[in-house]
CSV table of C-alpha atoms in Angstrom, one decimal:
chain,number,residue,atom,x,y,z
A,1,UNK,CA,-6.0,-62.4,37.8
A,2,UNK,CA,-8.8,-61.2,35.5
A,3,UNK,CA,-11.5,-59.7,36.3
A,4,UNK,CA,-14.0,-62.0,33.5
A,5,UNK,CA,-12.1,-65.2,36.4
A,6,UNK,CA,-13.6,-63.6,39.5
A,7,UNK,CA,-16.6,-62.6,38.0
A,8,UNK,CA,-17.1,-65.9,36.6
A,9,UNK,CA,-16.7,-67.4,40.4
A,10,UNK,CA,-18.6,-64.8,41.3
A,11,UNK,CA,-16.3,-63.6,43.1
A,12,UNK,CA,-16.9,-60.1,44.5
A,13,UNK,CA,-15.5,-59.2,47.6
A,14,UNK,CA,-12.8,-56.9,46.9
A,15,UNK,CA,-10.6,-58.2,49.6
A,16,UNK,CA,-11.0,-61.6,48.3
A,17,UNK,CA,-10.1,-61.2,44.4
A,18,UNK,CA,-7.1,-59.6,45.7
A,19,UNK,CA,-6.0,-62.5,46.9
A,20,UNK,CA,-6.9,-64.9,44.3
A,21,UNK,CA,-5.4,-62.8,42.6
A,22,UNK,CA,-2.1,-62.9,44.2
A,23,UNK,CA,-2.4,-66.4,43.9
A,24,UNK,CA,-3.0,-66.7,40.4
A,25,UNK,CA,0.7,-64.4,40.3
A,26,UNK,CA,1.8,-66.6,42.6
A,27,UNK,CA,1.5,-69.3,39.7
A,28,UNK,CA,2.4,-67.7,37.0
A,29,UNK,CA,5.7,-67.3,38.4
A,30,UNK,CA,6.3,-69.7,39.9
A,31,UNK,CA,4.8,-72.7,37.5
A,32,UNK,CA,4.3,-71.6,33.7
A,33,UNK,CA,3.3,-74.9,32.3
A,34,UNK,CA,0.1,-75.0,34.7
A,35,UNK,CA,-0.2,-72.0,35.3
A,36,UNK,CA,-1.2,-72.9,30.6
A,37,UNK,CA,-2.8,-76.0,31.8
A,38,UNK,CA,-4.6,-73.6,34.0
A,39,UNK,CA,-6.2,-71.8,31.2
A,40,UNK,CA,-7.9,-74.7,29.8
A,41,UNK,CA,-10.3,-75.3,32.5
A,42,UNK,CA,-13.3,-72.9,32.0
A,43,UNK,CA,-13.2,-69.6,34.0
A,44,UNK,CA,-15.4,-70.0,36.7
A,45,UNK,CA,-13.1,-72.8,38.1
A,46,UNK,CA,-9.6,-70.6,37.1
A,47,UNK,CA,-9.7,-69.1,40.4
A,48,UNK,CA,-9.9,-72.3,43.5
A,49,UNK,CA,-7.0,-74.1,41.1
A,50,UNK,CA,-4.7,-70.8,41.9
A,51,UNK,CA,-6.0,-70.8,45.6
A,52,UNK,CA,-4.9,-74.8,46.6
A,53,UNK,CA,-1.4,-74.7,43.9
A,54,UNK,CA,-0.2,-70.8,45.2
A,55,UNK,CA,-1.2,-71.8,48.7
A,56,UNK,CA,1.1,-75.6,47.6
A,57,UNK,CA,3.5,-73.6,46.8
A,58,UNK,CA,3.5,-70.8,49.4
A,59,UNK,CA,4.4,-73.8,52.0
A,60,UNK,CA,7.0,-76.1,49.3
A,61,UNK,CA,8.9,-72.4,49.4
A,62,UNK,CA,9.3,-72.5,53.0
A,63,UNK,CA,11.0,-75.8,53.2
A,64,UNK,CA,13.1,-75.2,49.6
A,65,UNK,CA,14.0,-72.4,50.6
A,66,UNK,CA,18.0,-72.4,49.8
A,67,UNK,CA,19.2,-69.3,51.4
A,68,UNK,CA,21.7,-69.5,53.8
A,69,UNK,CA,19.2,-67.4,56.1
A,70,UNK,CA,16.2,-70.1,56.7
A,71,UNK,CA,17.6,-72.2,59.3
A,72,UNK,CA,15.4,-75.9,60.2
A,73,UNK,CA,15.4,-73.4,62.9
A,74,UNK,CA,13.3,-70.4,61.2
A,75,UNK,CA,11.7,-72.5,58.7
A,76,UNK,CA,10.1,-74.4,61.5
A,77,UNK,CA,9.0,-71.5,62.5
A,78,UNK,CA,8.0,-70.0,59.4
A,79,UNK,CA,5.4,-73.4,59.3
A,80,UNK,CA,4.2,-73.4,61.6
A,81,UNK,CA,3.2,-69.7,61.6
A,82,UNK,CA,2.0,-71.0,58.4
A,83,UNK,CA,-0.7,-73.5,60.2
A,84,UNK,CA,-1.6,-71.1,63.6
A,85,UNK,CA,-2.8,-69.1,60.2
A,86,UNK,CA,-4.8,-72.5,58.0
A,87,UNK,CA,-6.6,-73.1,61.4
A,88,UNK,CA,-7.6,-70.6,61.2
A,89,UNK,CA,-8.7,-69.3,58.5
A,90,UNK,CA,-10.3,-72.9,57.9
A,91,UNK,CA,-12.7,-72.3,61.0
A,92,UNK,CA,-13.8,-68.2,60.1
A,93,UNK,CA,-13.3,-68.6,56.9
A,94,UNK,CA,-10.5,-65.2,57.3
A,95,UNK,CA,-6.9,-64.7,57.1
A,96,UNK,CA,-5.1,-61.7,57.1
A,97,UNK,CA,-3.0,-64.4,54.6
A,98,UNK,CA,-4.4,-63.4,51.6
A,99,UNK,CA,-3.4,-67.3,50.0
A,100,UNK,CA,-5.0,-68.8,53.5
A,101,UNK,CA,-8.2,-66.2,52.6
A,102,UNK,CA,-8.1,-67.3,48.8
A,103,UNK,CA,-7.7,-70.7,50.3
A,104,UNK,CA,-10.8,-71.1,53.1
A,105,UNK,CA,-12.9,-69.2,50.5
A,106,UNK,CA,-11.9,-72.3,48.1
A,107,UNK,CA,-12.0,-74.6,50.9
A,108,UNK,CA,-15.7,-73.9,51.9
A,109,UNK,CA,-17.2,-72.9,47.6
A,110,UNK,CA,-16.5,-76.5,47.4
A,111,UNK,CA,-16.5,-78.7,50.0
A,112,UNK,CA,-12.8,-80.0,49.9
A,113,UNK,CA,-12.1,-81.9,53.3
A,114,UNK,CA,-9.5,-80.3,55.4
A,115,UNK,CA,-7.5,-83.0,56.3
A,116,UNK,CA,-7.0,-82.5,52.9
A,117,UNK,CA,-5.1,-79.6,54.0
A,118,UNK,CA,-3.7,-80.4,57.1
A,119,UNK,CA,-1.6,-83.7,55.6
A,120,UNK,CA,0.1,-81.9,53.2
A,121,UNK,CA,1.1,-79.9,55.9
A,122,UNK,CA,2.6,-82.5,57.9
A,123,UNK,CA,4.4,-83.7,54.7
A,124,UNK,CA,5.3,-80.0,54.6
A,125,UNK,CA,7.2,-80.6,58.8
A,126,UNK,CA,8.2,-84.2,57.7
A,127,UNK,CA,11.4,-82.5,54.7
A,128,UNK,CA,12.5,-80.5,57.1
A,129,UNK,CA,14.3,-83.1,59.8
A,130,UNK,CA,13.6,-86.4,56.6
A,131,UNK,CA,15.9,-86.5,54.6
A,132,UNK,CA,15.8,-90.3,52.8
A,133,UNK,CA,13.4,-93.2,52.5
A,134,UNK,CA,14.5,-97.0,53.1
A,135,UNK,CA,11.4,-98.2,50.3
A,136,UNK,CA,9.3,-97.2,48.3
A,137,UNK,CA,6.3,-98.5,50.6
A,138,UNK,CA,8.2,-95.4,53.1
A,139,UNK,CA,8.2,-92.3,49.5
A,140,UNK,CA,4.4,-93.5,49.8
A,141,UNK,CA,3.6,-93.2,52.9
A,142,UNK,CA,5.1,-89.3,52.5
A,143,UNK,CA,3.7,-88.4,49.4
A,144,UNK,CA,0.1,-88.9,50.7
A,145,UNK,CA,0.2,-85.9,52.0
A,146,UNK,CA,3.1,-83.9,50.0
A,147,UNK,CA,1.1,-85.1,46.4
A,148,UNK,CA,-1.8,-87.8,46.2
A,149,UNK,CA,-3.8,-85.0,48.7
A,150,UNK,CA,-3.2,-82.2,45.5
A,151,UNK,CA,-5.4,-84.4,43.4
A,152,UNK,CA,-7.7,-85.0,45.7
A,153,UNK,CA,-8.0,-81.3,46.5
A,154,UNK,CA,-8.9,-80.7,43.1
A,155,UNK,CA,-11.4,-83.5,42.0
A,156,UNK,CA,-14.1,-81.1,43.9
A,157,UNK,CA,-12.9,-78.5,41.6
A,158,UNK,CA,-12.4,-80.1,38.1
A,159,UNK,CA,-16.1,-82.0,38.9
A,160,UNK,CA,-16.8,-86.1,38.3
A,161,UNK,CA,-19.1,-87.5,34.9
A,162,UNK,CA,-18.8,-90.6,38.7
A,163,UNK,CA,-19.1,-91.0,41.7
A,164,UNK,CA,-16.3,-88.7,43.6
A,165,UNK,CA,-14.2,-92.0,45.7
A,166,UNK,CA,-14.0,-93.8,42.0
A,167,UNK,CA,-12.0,-91.1,41.1
A,168,UNK,CA,-10.8,-89.9,44.0
A,169,UNK,CA,-7.8,-93.2,43.8
A,170,UNK,CA,-7.3,-92.0,40.3
A,171,UNK,CA,-6.7,-88.1,41.5
A,172,UNK,CA,-4.2,-90.0,44.1
A,173,UNK,CA,-2.2,-91.9,41.5
A,174,UNK,CA,-1.9,-88.4,39.5
A,175,UNK,CA,-0.2,-86.2,42.6
A,176,UNK,CA,2.2,-89.0,42.9
A,177,UNK,CA,3.0,-89.5,39.4
A,178,UNK,CA,3.4,-86.3,38.8
A,179,UNK,CA,5.6,-85.0,42.0
A,180,UNK,CA,7.7,-88.6,40.9
A,181,UNK,CA,8.9,-87.3,37.2
A,182,UNK,CA,9.7,-84.5,39.2
A,183,UNK,CA,11.7,-85.6,42.0
A,184,UNK,CA,13.8,-87.8,38.7
A,185,UNK,CA,13.9,-84.9,36.6
A,186,UNK,CA,15.5,-83.3,39.8
A,187,UNK,CA,17.7,-86.0,41.6
A,188,UNK,CA,20.5,-83.2,41.5
A,189,UNK,CA,18.8,-79.9,42.9
A,190,UNK,CA,17.2,-82.8,46.1
A,191,UNK,CA,21.1,-84.0,46.2
A,192,UNK,CA,22.5,-80.1,47.0
A,193,UNK,CA,19.5,-79.4,49.3
A,194,UNK,CA,20.9,-83.1,51.5
A,195,UNK,CA,17.4,-84.4,50.2
A,196,UNK,CA,17.7,-88.3,48.4
A,197,UNK,CA,13.5,-89.1,47.6
A,198,UNK,CA,14.7,-92.4,45.5
A,199,UNK,CA,14.1,-95.3,48.1
A,200,UNK,CA,17.1,-96.5,49.7
A,201,UNK,CA,16.7,-100.0,48.9
A,202,UNK,CA,15.2,-99.4,45.2
A,203,UNK,CA,19.4,-97.9,45.1
A,204,UNK,CA,21.0,-100.5,46.6
A,205,UNK,CA,19.9,-102.8,44.1
A,206,UNK,CA,22.1,-101.1,42.2
A,207,UNK,CA,25.4,-101.1,44.3
A,208,UNK,CA,24.4,-97.7,44.4
A,209,UNK,CA,24.3,-95.2,47.8
A,210,UNK,CA,23.9,-91.3,48.9
A,211,UNK,CA,28.1,-90.8,48.6
A,212,UNK,CA,27.7,-92.4,45.2
A,213,UNK,CA,25.6,-89.8,44.9
A,214,UNK,CA,28.0,-86.4,45.7
A,215,UNK,CA,30.9,-88.7,44.1
A,216,UNK,CA,28.8,-88.3,40.8
A,217,UNK,CA,27.1,-85.1,41.4
A,218,UNK,CA,30.9,-83.0,42.0
A,219,UNK,CA,32.8,-85.1,39.7
A,220,UNK,CA,30.3,-84.5,36.7
A,221,UNK,CA,30.9,-88.3,35.9
A,222,UNK,CA,28.2,-91.3,35.1
A,223,UNK,CA,28.0,-94.3,36.3
A,224,UNK,CA,26.1,-97.2,34.7
A,225,UNK,CA,25.0,-98.2,38.4
A,226,UNK,CA,23.6,-94.9,39.0
A,227,UNK,CA,21.9,-95.0,35.1
A,228,UNK,CA,20.3,-98.0,35.9
A,229,UNK,CA,19.1,-97.0,39.8
A,230,UNK,CA,17.4,-94.2,38.0
A,231,UNK,CA,15.8,-95.9,34.3
A,232,UNK,CA,13.8,-98.7,37.2
A,233,UNK,CA,12.7,-95.7,39.1
A,234,UNK,CA,11.3,-94.1,36.1
A,235,UNK,CA,10.0,-97.1,35.8
A,236,UNK,CA,8.3,-97.7,38.2
A,237,UNK,CA,6.4,-94.3,37.9
A,238,UNK,CA,5.3,-94.8,34.7
A,239,UNK,CA,3.0,-97.4,36.4
A,240,UNK,CA,1.5,-94.6,38.7
A,241,UNK,CA,0.9,-93.2,35.7
A,242,UNK,CA,-0.8,-96.3,34.6
A,243,UNK,CA,-2.7,-95.8,38.0
A,244,UNK,CA,-3.6,-92.1,37.7
A,245,UNK,CA,-4.8,-93.0,33.3
A,246,UNK,CA,-8.6,-94.4,33.9
A,247,UNK,CA,-9.3,-92.0,36.4
A,248,UNK,CA,-9.4,-89.1,32.5
A,249,UNK,CA,-13.2,-90.1,31.2
A,250,UNK,CA,-14.2,-89.5,35.1
A,251,UNK,CA,-13.8,-86.4,35.3
A,252,UNK,CA,-15.8,-83.8,34.2
A,253,UNK,CA,-15.8,-83.3,30.2
A,254,UNK,CA,-15.4,-79.5,30.2
A,255,UNK,CA,-12.4,-80.3,32.4
A,256,UNK,CA,-10.7,-83.2,30.9
A,257,UNK,CA,-8.0,-81.0,28.7
A,258,UNK,CA,-6.4,-79.0,30.9
A,259,UNK,CA,-5.5,-82.5,33.1
A,260,UNK,CA,-4.8,-83.6,29.7
A,261,UNK,CA,-2.8,-81.3,28.8
A,262,UNK,CA,-0.7,-81.4,31.9
A,263,UNK,CA,-0.6,-85.0,31.6
A,264,UNK,CA,1.0,-86.1,28.6
A,265,UNK,CA,3.4,-82.9,29.6
A,266,UNK,CA,4.4,-84.2,33.0
A,267,UNK,CA,4.4,-87.8,31.5
A,268,UNK,CA,7.4,-85.8,28.9
A,269,UNK,CA,10.1,-85.2,32.2
A,270,UNK,CA,10.4,-88.8,32.2
A,271,UNK,CA,11.0,-89.2,28.2
A,272,UNK,CA,12.9,-86.5,28.3
A,273,UNK,CA,15.7,-87.8,31.0
A,274,UNK,CA,15.3,-90.6,28.8
A,275,UNK,CA,16.9,-88.7,26.1
A,276,UNK,CA,18.7,-86.8,28.3
A,277,UNK,CA,20.6,-90.4,29.6
A,278,UNK,CA,19.4,-90.1,32.6
A,279,UNK,CA,22.4,-87.5,33.4
A,280,UNK,CA,19.8,-85.8,35.5
A,281,UNK,CA,22.7,-85.6,38.3
A,282,UNK,CA,24.5,-82.9,35.4
A,283,UNK,CA,21.8,-80.7,34.3
A,284,UNK,CA,18.1,-80.2,34.4
A,285,UNK,CA,16.1,-82.4,31.3
A,286,UNK,CA,14.1,-80.4,29.6
A,287,UNK,CA,10.6,-80.9,27.3
A,288,UNK,CA,10.9,-78.9,24.3
A,289,UNK,CA,9.2,-76.2,23.8
A,290,UNK,CA,7.8,-77.0,20.1
A,291,UNK,CA,7.1,-80.2,21.4
A,292,UNK,CA,5.1,-77.9,24.6
A,293,UNK,CA,4.0,-76.3,22.7
A,294,UNK,CA,1.9,-78.3,20.7
A,295,UNK,CA,0.5,-80.8,23.1
A,296,UNK,CA,-0.7,-77.1,24.0
A,297,UNK,CA,-3.0,-76.2,21.4
A,298,UNK,CA,-4.0,-80.2,20.6
A,299,UNK,CA,-6.1,-78.6,25.0
A,300,UNK,CA,-7.5,-75.7,23.2
A,301,UNK,CA,-9.0,-76.9,20.6
A,302,UNK,CA,-10.1,-80.9,23.2
A,303,UNK,CA,-11.6,-77.7,24.8
A,304,UNK,CA,-13.7,-75.9,22.1
A,305,UNK,CA,-14.7,-79.4,21.4
A,306,UNK,CA,-15.8,-80.1,24.7
A,307,UNK,CA,-17.3,-76.7,24.9
A,308,UNK,CA,-19.9,-76.9,22.0
A,309,UNK,CA,-20.6,-80.6,23.2
A,310,UNK,CA,-21.6,-78.9,25.8
A,311,UNK,CA,-24.0,-76.5,25.1
A,312,UNK,CA,-25.4,-79.3,22.8
A,313,UNK,CA,-24.0,-78.3,19.5
A,314,UNK,CA,-22.4,-80.5,17.4
A,315,UNK,CA,-18.2,-80.5,16.1
A,316,UNK,CA,-16.0,-82.5,14.5
A,317,UNK,CA,-12.9,-83.4,16.8
A,318,UNK,CA,-9.9,-82.0,16.8
A,319,UNK,CA,-6.9,-83.4,14.6
A,320,UNK,CA,-4.6,-85.6,17.7
A,321,UNK,CA,-1.4,-83.8,18.2
A,322,UNK,CA,1.7,-84.6,16.3
A,323,UNK,CA,3.1,-85.0,20.0
A,324,UNK,CA,4.8,-88.2,21.9
A,325,UNK,CA,3.5,-88.9,24.3
A,326,UNK,CA,4.6,-89.9,27.7
A,327,UNK,CA,5.4,-94.0,26.9
A,328,UNK,CA,4.6,-95.0,30.1
A,329,UNK,CA,0.6,-94.5,28.5
A,330,UNK,CA,-1.9,-94.3,25.8
A,331,UNK,CA,-4.0,-91.6,27.0
A,332,UNK,CA,-7.3,-91.7,26.3
A,333,UNK,CA,-9.4,-88.2,26.5
A,334,UNK,CA,-8.6,-86.5,28.8
A,335,UNK,CA,-7.0,-86.2,33.1
A,336,UNK,CA,-3.0,-84.1,36.5
A,337,UNK,CA,1.1,-80.1,39.9
A,338,UNK,CA,3.2,-79.2,39.6
A,339,UNK,CA,6.7,-77.2,38.4
A,340,UNK,CA,7.3,-75.7,35.7
A,341,UNK,CA,8.0,-78.7,32.7
A,342,UNK,CA,10.8,-77.4,31.6
């Protein structure tokens, strides 16, 4: 983490600075696209975002480790240690674990509800034993802790121009939309981990079950029933992006370019999957690098405009980027976890 970011955030303690730098390194290594979007935030707010996502990444890595030595019992014990460190860190404001130390400091600075972190850990623990979901309603209950609370944690850091409770449902929906996009893209990888996040009733409506998914994955052959189910799941996900979209204009104007950039890039996963014929069981769909660059450039232009307006200086609006926004929604100016889009 740059000294400029830490200085701007008023983080002076050397141990605390090192903890925030550690979180930043985690995000730079694991989520390059979201890391890029974070660079569009005002410098003083970046350390907090790195702390929130660094903690989420650490917990997620415990759950999703493909290391054969990391059995369920070992991962359960690791999560238990993390939960204990989290509870103590939030209570005392200090932890020997750098990620927890940065998280506790961020929670204090921004008044983030500790219940969001507890709900997140509950969802992570369920991933150790729950391998599928019978209905979309059941999946949404899981995603409250695994995704919606991430949006709610972020909201105090991003700031709003309306009462926070008005923006909260849209922030939660955005976290869910991002995770649904990742679920669609990662169907094959999740299946290899023994998990199916596509609701069983949605699959069954198209004559699909776990066994058919496994056969398709192993054989490399596509199946029209699977394609139809994936197409419906994509349409469902587009609906959640529509839930999230009104929250864009509710954010602090200087935060909107960051979240809008993430919104467009993660929504682009749906279009990439469709272009690739919904072949997610056989290969990972990729948002083209050029498209990511164009979206990022547009975000930079919007940052410049927002900062000039914040200083009260006149400025011309940025030239709209020539990029296909996710066919999910017409995005109005501004709004956002998780993972590499490519």
